[in-house]
Short mmCIF file of C-alpha atoms in Angstrom, two decimals:
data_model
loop_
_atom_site.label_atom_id
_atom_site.label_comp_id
_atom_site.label_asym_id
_atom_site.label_seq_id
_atom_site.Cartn_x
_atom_site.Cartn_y
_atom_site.Cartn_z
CA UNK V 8 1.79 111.30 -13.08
CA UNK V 9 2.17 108.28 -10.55
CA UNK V 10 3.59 105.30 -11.89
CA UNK V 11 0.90 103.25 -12.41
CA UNK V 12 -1.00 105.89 -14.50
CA UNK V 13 2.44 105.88 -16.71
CA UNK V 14 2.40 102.11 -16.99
CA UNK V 15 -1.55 102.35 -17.87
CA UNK V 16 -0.82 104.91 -20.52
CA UNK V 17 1.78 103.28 -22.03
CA UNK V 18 -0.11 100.07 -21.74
CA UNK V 19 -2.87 101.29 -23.78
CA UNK V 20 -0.50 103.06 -26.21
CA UNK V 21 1.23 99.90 -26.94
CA UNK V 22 -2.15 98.12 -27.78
CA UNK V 23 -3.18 100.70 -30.10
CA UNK V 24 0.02 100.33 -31.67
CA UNK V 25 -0.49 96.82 -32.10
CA UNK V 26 -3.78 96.66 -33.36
CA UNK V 27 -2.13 99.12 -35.76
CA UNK V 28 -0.02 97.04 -37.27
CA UNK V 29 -2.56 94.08 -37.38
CA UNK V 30 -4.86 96.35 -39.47
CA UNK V 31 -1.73 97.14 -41.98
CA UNK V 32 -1.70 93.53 -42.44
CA UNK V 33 1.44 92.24 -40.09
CA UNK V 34 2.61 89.10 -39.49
CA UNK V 35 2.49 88.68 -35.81
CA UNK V 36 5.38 87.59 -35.02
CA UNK V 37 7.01 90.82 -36.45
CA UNK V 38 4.51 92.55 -34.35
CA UNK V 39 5.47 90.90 -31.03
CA UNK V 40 8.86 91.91 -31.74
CA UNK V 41 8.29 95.42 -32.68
CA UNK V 42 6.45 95.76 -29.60
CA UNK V 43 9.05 94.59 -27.69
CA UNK V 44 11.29 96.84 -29.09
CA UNK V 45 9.10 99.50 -28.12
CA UNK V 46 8.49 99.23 -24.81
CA UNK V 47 12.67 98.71 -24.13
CA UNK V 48 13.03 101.92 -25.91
CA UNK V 49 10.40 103.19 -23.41
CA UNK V 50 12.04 101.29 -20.19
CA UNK V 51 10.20 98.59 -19.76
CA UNK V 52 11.80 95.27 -19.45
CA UNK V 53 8.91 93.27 -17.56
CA UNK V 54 6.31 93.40 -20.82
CA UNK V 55 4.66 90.59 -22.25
CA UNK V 56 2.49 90.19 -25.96
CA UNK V 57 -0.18 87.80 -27.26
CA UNK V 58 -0.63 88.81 -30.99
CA UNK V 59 -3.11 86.93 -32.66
CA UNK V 60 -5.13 88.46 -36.47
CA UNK V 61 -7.96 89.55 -34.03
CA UNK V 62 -6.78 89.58 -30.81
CA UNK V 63 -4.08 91.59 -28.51
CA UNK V 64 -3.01 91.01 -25.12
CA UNK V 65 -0.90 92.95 -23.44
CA UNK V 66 0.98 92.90 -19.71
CA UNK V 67 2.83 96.02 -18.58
CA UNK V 68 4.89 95.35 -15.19
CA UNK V 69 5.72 92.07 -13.34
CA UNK V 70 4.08 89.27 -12.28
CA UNK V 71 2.75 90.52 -8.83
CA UNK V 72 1.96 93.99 -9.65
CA UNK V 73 1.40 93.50 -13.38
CA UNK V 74 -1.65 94.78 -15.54
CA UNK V 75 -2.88 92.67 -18.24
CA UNK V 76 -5.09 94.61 -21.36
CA UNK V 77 -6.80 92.90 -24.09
CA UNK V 78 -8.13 94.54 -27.73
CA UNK V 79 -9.79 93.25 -30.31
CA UNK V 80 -8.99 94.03 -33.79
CA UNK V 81 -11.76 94.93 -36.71
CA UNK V 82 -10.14 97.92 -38.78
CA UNK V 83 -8.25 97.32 -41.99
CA UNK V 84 -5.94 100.36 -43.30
CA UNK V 85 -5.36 102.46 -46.64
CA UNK V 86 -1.52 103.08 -48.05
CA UNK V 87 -1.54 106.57 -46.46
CA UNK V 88 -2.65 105.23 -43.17
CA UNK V 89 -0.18 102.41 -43.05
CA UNK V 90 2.60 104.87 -43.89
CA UNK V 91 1.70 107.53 -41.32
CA UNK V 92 1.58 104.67 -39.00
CA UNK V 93 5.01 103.16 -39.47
CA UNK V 94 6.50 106.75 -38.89
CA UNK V 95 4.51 106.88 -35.64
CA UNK V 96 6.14 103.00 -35.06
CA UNK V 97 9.67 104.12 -35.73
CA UNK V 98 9.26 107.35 -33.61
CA UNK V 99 7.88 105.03 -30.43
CA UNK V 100 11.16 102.30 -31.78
CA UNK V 101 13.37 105.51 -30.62
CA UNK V 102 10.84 106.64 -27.60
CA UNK V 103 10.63 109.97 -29.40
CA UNK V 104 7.31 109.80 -28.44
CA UNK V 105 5.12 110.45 -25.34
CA UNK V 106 2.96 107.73 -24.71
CA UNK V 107 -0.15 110.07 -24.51
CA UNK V 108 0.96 112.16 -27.83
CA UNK V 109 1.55 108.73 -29.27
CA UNK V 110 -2.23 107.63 -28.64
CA UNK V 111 -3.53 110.82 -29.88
CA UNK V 112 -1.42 110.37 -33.41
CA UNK V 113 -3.17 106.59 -33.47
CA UNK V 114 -6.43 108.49 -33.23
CA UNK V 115 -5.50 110.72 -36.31
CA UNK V 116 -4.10 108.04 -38.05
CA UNK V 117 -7.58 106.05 -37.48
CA UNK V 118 -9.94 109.39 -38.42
CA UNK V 119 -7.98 110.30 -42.02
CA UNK V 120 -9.76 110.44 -44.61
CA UNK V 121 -8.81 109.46 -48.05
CA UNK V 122 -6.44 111.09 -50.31
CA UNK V 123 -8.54 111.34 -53.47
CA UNK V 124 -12.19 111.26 -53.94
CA UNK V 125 -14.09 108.62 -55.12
CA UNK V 126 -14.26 109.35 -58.46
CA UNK V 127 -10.18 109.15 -58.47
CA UNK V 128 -10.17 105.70 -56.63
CA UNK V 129 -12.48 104.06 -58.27
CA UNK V 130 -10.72 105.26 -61.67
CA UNK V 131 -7.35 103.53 -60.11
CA UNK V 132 -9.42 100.46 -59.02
CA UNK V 133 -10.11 100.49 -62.87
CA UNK V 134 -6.24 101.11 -64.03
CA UNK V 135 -5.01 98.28 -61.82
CA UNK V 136 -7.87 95.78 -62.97
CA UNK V 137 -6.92 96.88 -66.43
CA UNK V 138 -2.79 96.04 -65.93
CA UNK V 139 -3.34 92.81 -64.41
CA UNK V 140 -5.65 91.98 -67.42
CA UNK V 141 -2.89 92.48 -69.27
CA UNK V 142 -0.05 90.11 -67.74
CA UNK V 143 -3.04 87.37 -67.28
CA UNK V 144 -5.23 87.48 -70.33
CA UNK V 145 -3.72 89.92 -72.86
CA UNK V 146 -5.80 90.63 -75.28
CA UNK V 147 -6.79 94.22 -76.24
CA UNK V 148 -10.86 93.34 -76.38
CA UNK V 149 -9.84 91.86 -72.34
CA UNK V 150 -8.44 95.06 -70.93
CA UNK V 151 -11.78 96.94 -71.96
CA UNK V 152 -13.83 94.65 -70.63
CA UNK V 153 -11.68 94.63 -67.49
CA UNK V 154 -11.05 98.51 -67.12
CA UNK V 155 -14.90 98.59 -66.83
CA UNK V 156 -15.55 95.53 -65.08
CA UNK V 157 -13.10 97.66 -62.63
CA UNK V 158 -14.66 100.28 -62.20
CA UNK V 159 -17.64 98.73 -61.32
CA UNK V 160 -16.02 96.80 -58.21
CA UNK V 161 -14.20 100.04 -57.60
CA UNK V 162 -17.72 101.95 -57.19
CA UNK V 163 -19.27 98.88 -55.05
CA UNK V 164 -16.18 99.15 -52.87
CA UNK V 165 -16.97 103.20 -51.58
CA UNK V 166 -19.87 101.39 -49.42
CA UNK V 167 -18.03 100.89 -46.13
CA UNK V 168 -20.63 98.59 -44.74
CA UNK V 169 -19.70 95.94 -42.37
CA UNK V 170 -22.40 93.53 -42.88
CA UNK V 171 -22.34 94.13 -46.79
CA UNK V 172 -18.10 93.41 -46.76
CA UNK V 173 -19.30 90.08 -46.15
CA UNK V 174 -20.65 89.39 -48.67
CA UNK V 175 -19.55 92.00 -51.32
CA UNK V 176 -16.60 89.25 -52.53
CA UNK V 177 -19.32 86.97 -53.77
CA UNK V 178 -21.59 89.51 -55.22
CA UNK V 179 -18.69 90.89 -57.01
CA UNK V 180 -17.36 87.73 -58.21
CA UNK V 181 -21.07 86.83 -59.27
CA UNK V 182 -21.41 90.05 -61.57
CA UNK V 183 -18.10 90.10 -63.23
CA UNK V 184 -18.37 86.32 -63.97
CA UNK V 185 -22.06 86.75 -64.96
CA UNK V 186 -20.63 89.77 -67.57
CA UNK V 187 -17.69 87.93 -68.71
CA UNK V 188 -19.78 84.44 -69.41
CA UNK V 189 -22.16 86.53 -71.43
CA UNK V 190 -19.80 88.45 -73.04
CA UNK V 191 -17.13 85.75 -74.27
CA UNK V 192 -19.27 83.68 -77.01
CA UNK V 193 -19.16 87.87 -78.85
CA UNK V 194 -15.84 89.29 -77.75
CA UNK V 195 -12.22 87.41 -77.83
CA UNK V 196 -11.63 88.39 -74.04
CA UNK V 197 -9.11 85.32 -73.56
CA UNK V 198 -9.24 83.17 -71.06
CA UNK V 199 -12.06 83.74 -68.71
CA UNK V 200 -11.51 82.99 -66.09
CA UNK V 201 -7.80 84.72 -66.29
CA UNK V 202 -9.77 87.59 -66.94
CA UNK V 203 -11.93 87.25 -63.76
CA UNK V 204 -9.04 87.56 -61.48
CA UNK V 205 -8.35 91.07 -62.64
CA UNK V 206 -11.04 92.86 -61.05
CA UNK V 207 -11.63 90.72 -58.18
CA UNK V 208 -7.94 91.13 -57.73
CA UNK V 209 -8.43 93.19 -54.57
CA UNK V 210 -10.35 90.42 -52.52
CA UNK V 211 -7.92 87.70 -53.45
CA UNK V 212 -6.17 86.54 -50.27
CA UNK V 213 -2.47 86.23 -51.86
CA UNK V 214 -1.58 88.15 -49.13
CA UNK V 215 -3.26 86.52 -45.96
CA UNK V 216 -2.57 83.15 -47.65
CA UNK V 217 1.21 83.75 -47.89
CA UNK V 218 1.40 85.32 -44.02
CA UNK V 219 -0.37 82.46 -43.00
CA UNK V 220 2.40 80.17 -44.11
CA UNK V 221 5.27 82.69 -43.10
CA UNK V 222 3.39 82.17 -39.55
CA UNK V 223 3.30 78.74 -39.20
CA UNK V 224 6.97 78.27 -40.44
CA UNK V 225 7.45 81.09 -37.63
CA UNK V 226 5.99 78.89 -35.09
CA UNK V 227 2.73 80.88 -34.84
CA UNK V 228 0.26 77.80 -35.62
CA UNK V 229 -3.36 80.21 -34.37
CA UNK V 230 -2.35 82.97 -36.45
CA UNK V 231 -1.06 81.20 -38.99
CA UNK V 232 -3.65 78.12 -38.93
CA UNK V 233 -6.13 81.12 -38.41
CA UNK V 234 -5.21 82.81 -41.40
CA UNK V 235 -4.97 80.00 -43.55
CA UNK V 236 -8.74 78.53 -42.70
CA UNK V 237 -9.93 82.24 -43.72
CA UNK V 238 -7.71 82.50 -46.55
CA UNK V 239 -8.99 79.50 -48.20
CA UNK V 240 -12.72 80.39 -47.32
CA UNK V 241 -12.50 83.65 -49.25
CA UNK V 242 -11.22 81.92 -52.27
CA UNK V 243 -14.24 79.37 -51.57
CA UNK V 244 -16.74 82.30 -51.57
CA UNK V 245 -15.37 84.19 -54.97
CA UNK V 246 -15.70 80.29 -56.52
CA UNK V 247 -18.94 80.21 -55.70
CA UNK V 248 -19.90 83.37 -57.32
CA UNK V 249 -18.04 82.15 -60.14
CA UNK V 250 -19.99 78.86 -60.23
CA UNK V 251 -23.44 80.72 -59.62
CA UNK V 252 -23.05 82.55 -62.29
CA UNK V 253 -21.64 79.96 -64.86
CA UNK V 254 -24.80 78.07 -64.02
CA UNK V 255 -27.23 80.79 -64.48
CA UNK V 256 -25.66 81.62 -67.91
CA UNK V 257 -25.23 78.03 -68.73
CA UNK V 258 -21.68 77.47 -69.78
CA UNK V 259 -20.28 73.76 -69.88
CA UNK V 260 -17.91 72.45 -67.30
CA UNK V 261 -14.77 72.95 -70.33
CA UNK V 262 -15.10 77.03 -69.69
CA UNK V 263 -13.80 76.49 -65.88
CA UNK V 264 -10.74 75.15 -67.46
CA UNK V 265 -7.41 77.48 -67.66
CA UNK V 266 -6.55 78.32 -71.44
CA UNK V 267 -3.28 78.83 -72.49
CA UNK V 268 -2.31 82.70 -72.97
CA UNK V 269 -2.90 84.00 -76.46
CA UNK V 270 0.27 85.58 -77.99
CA UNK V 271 0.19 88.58 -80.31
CA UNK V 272 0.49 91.55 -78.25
CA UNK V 273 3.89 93.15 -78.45
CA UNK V 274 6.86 93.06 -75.83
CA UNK V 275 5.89 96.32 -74.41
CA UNK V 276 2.35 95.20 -73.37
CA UNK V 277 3.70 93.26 -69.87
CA UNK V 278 5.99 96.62 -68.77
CA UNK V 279 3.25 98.63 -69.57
CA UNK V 280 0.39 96.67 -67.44
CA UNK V 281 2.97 96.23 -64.73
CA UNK V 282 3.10 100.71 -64.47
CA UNK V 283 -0.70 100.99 -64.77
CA UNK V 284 -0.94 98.11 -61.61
CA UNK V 285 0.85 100.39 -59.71
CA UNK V 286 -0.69 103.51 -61.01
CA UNK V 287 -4.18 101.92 -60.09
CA UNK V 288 -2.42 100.94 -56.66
CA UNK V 289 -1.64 104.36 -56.11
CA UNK V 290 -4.21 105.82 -56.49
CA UNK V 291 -7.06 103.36 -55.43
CA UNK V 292 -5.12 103.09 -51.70
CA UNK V 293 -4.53 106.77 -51.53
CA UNK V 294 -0.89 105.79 -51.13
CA UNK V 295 1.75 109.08 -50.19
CA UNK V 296 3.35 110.42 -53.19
CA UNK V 297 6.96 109.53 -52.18
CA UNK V 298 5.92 105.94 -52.75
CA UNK V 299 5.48 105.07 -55.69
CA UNK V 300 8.80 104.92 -57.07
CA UNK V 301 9.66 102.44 -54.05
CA UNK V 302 6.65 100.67 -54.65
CA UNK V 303 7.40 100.50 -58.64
CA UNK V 304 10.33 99.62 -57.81
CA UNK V 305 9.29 96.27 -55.60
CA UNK V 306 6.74 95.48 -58.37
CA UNK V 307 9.31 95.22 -61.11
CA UNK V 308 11.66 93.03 -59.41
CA UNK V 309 9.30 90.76 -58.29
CA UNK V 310 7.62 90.75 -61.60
CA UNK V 311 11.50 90.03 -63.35
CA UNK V 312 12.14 87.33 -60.81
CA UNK V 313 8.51 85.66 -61.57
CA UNK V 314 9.41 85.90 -65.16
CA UNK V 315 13.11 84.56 -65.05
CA UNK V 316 12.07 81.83 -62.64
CA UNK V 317 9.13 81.07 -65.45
CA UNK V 318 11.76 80.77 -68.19
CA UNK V 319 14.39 78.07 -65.81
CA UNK V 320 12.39 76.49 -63.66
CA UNK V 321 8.90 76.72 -64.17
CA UNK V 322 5.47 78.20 -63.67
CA UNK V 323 4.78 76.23 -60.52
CA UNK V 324 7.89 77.75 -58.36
CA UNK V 325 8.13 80.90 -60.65
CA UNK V 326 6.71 82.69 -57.49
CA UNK V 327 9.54 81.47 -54.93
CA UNK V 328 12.22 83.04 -57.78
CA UNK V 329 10.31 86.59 -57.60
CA UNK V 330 10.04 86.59 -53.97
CA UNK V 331 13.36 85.62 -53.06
CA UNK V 332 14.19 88.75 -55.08
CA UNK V 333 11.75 91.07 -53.93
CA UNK V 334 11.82 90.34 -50.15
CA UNK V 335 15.52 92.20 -49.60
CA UNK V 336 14.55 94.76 -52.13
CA UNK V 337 11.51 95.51 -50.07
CA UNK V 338 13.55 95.17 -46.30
CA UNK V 339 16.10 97.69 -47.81
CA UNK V 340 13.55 99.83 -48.89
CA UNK V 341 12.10 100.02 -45.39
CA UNK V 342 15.38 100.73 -43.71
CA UNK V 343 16.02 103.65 -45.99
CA UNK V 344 15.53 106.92 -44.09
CA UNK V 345 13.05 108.12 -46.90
CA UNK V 346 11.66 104.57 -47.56
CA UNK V 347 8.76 103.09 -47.56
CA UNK V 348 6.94 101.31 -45.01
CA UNK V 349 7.65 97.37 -46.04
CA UNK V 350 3.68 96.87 -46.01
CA UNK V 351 3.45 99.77 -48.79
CA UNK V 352 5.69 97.50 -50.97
CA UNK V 353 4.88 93.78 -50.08
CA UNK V 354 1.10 93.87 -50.54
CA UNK V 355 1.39 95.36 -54.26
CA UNK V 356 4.22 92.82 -54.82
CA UNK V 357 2.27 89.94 -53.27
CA UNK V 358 -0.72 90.86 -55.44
CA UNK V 359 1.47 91.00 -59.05
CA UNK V 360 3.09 87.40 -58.03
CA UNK V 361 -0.89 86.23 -57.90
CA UNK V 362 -0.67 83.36 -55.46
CA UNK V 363 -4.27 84.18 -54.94
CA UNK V 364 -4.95 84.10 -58.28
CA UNK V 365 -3.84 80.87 -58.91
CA UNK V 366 -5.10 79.52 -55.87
CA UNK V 367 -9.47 80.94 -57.01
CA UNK V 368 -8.51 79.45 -60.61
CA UNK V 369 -7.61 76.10 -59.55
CA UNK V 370 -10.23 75.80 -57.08
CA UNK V 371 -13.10 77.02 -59.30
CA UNK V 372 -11.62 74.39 -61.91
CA UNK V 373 -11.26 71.70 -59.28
CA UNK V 374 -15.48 72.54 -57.95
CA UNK V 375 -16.57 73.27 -62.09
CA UNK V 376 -14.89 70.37 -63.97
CA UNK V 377 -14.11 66.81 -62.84
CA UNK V 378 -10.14 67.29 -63.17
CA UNK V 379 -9.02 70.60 -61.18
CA UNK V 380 -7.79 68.99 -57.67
CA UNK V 381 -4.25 68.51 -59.55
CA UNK V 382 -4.18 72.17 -60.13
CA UNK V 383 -5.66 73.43 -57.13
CA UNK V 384 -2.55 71.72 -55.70
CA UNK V 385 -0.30 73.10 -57.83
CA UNK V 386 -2.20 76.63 -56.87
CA UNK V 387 -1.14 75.40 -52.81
CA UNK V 388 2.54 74.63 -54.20
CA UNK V 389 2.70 78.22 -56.28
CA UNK V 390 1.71 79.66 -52.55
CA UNK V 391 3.94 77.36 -50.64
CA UNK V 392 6.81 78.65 -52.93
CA UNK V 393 6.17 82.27 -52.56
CA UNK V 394 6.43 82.36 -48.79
CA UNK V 395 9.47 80.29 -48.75
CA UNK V 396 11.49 82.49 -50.89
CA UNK V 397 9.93 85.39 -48.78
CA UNK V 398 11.13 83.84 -45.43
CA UNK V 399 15.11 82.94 -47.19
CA UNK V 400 14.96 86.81 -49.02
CA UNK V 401 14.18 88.06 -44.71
CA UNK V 402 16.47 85.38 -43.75
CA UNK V 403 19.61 86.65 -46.43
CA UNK V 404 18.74 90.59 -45.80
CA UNK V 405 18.80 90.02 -41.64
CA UNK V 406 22.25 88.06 -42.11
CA UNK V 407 23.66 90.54 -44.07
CA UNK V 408 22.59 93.60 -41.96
CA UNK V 409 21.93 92.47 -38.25
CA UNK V 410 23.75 89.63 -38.08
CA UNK V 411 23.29 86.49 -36.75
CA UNK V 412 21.01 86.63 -33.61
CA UNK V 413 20.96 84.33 -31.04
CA UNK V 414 18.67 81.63 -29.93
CA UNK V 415 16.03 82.59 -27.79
CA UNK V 416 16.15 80.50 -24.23
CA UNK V 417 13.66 78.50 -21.75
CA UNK V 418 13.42 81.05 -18.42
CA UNK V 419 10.93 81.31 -16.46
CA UNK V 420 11.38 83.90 -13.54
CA UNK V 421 11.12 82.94 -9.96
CA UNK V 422 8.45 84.99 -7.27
CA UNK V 423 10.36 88.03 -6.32
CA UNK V 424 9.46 86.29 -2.74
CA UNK V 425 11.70 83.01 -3.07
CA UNK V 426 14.29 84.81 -5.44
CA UNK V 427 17.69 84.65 -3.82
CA UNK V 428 20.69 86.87 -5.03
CA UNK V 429 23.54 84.65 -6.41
CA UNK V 430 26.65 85.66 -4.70
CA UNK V 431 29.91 87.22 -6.58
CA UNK V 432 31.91 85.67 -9.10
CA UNK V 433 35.04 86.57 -7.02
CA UNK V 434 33.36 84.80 -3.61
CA UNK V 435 32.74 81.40 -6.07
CA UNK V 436 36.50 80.63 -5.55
CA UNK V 437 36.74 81.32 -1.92
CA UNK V 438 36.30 78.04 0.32
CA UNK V 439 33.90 78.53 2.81
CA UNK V 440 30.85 80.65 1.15
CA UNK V 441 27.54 79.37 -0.30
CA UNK V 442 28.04 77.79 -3.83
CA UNK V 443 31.60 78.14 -3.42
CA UNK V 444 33.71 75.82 -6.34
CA UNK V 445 35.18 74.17 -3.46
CA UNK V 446 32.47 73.20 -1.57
CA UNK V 447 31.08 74.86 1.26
CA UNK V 448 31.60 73.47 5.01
CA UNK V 449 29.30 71.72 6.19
CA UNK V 450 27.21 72.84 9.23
CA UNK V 451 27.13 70.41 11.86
CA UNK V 452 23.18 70.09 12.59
CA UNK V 453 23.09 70.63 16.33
CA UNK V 454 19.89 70.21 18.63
CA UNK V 455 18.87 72.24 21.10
CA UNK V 456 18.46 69.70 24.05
CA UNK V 457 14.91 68.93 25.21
CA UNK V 458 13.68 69.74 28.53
CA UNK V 459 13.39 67.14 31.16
CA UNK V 460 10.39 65.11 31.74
CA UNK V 461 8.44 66.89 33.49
CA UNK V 462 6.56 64.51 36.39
CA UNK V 463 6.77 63.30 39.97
CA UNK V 464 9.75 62.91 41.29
CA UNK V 465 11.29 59.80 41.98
CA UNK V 466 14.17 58.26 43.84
CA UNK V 467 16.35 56.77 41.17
CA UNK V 468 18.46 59.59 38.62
CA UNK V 469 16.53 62.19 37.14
CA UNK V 470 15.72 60.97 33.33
CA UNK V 471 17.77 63.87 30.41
CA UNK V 472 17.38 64.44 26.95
CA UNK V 473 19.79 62.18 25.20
CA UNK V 474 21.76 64.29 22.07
CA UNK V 475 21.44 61.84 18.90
#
């Protein structure tokens, strides 16, 4: 294989990789840098990256003799598929992997199917609707309604339409709220609208909402600025349905409005809702059995730190308290040679901290009653506070295991037609030589004479070229 067929193979190879990683739900900064990593381990020094959430760009070789490759990005992934791609990541992080076997893994990885059937993930979609109904609205009446309400968006979710996954989040939201108005003047669900976020817990963006502000306090201000915009539309859409279906039903502008968590279940009821979240996890993702220890394991820290930081500092930055401990619980995790990819155990984390859910409750009490915009800010400052403590918890577990790295520099490289080697250190300190400490001599600038003027001869001296 000639060289450039090797640098188109890996070329492509490193997209699909890429786009990989986009579809797991990566930052982009951390998947610039993995590439980079990547193509060192596979000798290549002269490659560039453009990651945007949509959007790759590649260039494999340099500037003159470089090939540039773009990709867009549409697919999302399951557990299982994010985990047999981060294997396939840290095989290509230790070039253990040809370029072409590497592309045909990426195809696998794309074509697997799911795990269970669809009666057994839309049965988890139920479980985890039914634990989160019981750390937001926990009432015993709630968690039935929920566990079906669950199963209902579970069932709507097999349809893999593209046109209908536009606008499947408002549907959804539009049923559920449409049951749960109807149901609440008869049943003591709780809160409502608590009870709402359960099964639409899956289309929150908690997790595109908090990348998008990891990004922009990387730097990345498209991504991140791109993120945010779509973040905040999805939580716009599931309002709406909300809102529709409040007014069809005819509820007043007081049932938008947050109530205060009833208390009367025993201790056991939070533990116990946080295990069937990641049972429903499990099995609604199709995530690999080794998992779900590491990914209980994520859960309950970040649900102790959300819980300790409710207790001392409040409900506002409980989130930053649970992230900061979850983050290096998660990184460790990851680096663990039986581990779990960190995307396995930040999503489910992300999604039991609810900055999403706080976000679609403040919102759809800032558009329903005349008084929400102070808590849809507090919703903003709940999502600020989770990706801060998730950028100090990378921050602390990098320190601690890497070190400190150092600051990138301003280069830009030079033609490889007007590059000129720089001589020896040793010939520096010799007097005489080009850049020398001393200072080089100085060439006298000599002319070549001119020739005389040529023309008709005359009597007086022949006129010469005069050196100046």
């Amino acid at each position: 294989m000639s060289d450039v067929d090797e640098r188109a193979v890996l070329r492509r190879f490193l997209l699909g990789l890429a786009e990989g990683m986009n579809a797991a739900g990566e930052a982009v900064d951390r998947v610039a840098d993995t590439m980079d990593a990547v193509a060192r381990a596979y000798g290549r020094h002269d490659t560039d990256f453009i990651v945007l959430p949509t959007a790759i760009i590649v260039q494999v070789g340099g500037a003159e003799e470089g090939r540039v490759a773009f990709r867009s990005v549409r697919a999302n992934f399951r557990f299982d598929q994010i985990a047999a791609l981060y294997r396939l990541v840290e095989d290509a992080r230790r070039a253990a992997v040809a370029p072409a076997d590497g592309i045909r893994r990426l195809n696998e990885i794309g074509a697997m199917l799911p795990r269970h059937g669809w009666f057994v993930r839309t049965f988890g979609h139920a479980v985890l609707t039914t634990g989160l109904a019981l750390l937001l609205a926990p009432t015993w009446q709630g968690a039935i309604v929920a566990f079906a309400l669950g199963a209902l968006v579970g069932l709507a979710k097999l349809v893999r339409s593209p046109t209908l996954q536009l606008v499947f989040p408002v549907f959804a939201a539009f049923v559920c709220a449409l049951c749960v108005f109807l149901l609440a003047p008869y049943v003591e669900v709780g809160d409502p609208i608590r009870l709402l976020i359960a099964p639409l817990a899956t289309f929150l963006p908690g997790g595109v909402l908090t990348t998008a502000t990891m990004e922009l306090a990387a730097g990345q201000m498209i991504a991140g600025a791109a993120r945010l915009v779509f973040g905040m539309v999805q939580l716009a859409l599931l309002s709406f349905g909300i809102i529709a279906a409040g007014t069809v039903v005819g509820v007043s502008s007081s049932a938008y409005s947050p109530l205060e968590p009833a208390a009367g279940l025993p201790w056991w009821v939070a533990p116990a809702g946080v295990i069937l979240f990641v049972i429903g996890n499990h099995l609604h993702f199709s995530a690999p059995p080794s998992t779900f220890g590491w990914v209980l394991l994520a859960v309950a820290v970040a649900y102790t730190g959300q819980v300790l930081g409710t207790a001392f500092v409040g409900a506002t930055v409980s989130g930053f308290i649970g992230a900061v401990a979850m983050t290096p619980v998660v990184l460790w995790i990851a680096s663990l040679r039986r581990g779990a990819p960190s995307q396995l155990t930040f999503l489910p984390a992300f999604w039991i901290l609810v900055p999403g859910a706080a976000g679609l409750a403040g919102l759809t009490e800032a558009v329903g009653t005349a008084a929400g915009l102070e808590d849809f800010a507090t919703a903003l400052t709940a999502v600020m506070s989770i990706a801060l403590g998730v950028l100090i918890g990378t921050a602390l577990y990098r320190v601690v295991h890497h070190g400190a790295e150092e600051i990138a520099q301003f280069h830009v490289e030079m033609p490889a037609a007007l590059q000129v080697d720089d001589p020896p250190l040793w010939a520096r300190f010799v007097p005489g030589t080009p850049r020398s400490f001393w200072g080089g001599r100085r060439r006298r600038a000599t002319r070549v004479p001119e020739p005389a003027a040529v023309g008709p001869a005359t009597s007086g001296p022949s006129s010469q070229a005069v050196e100046t």
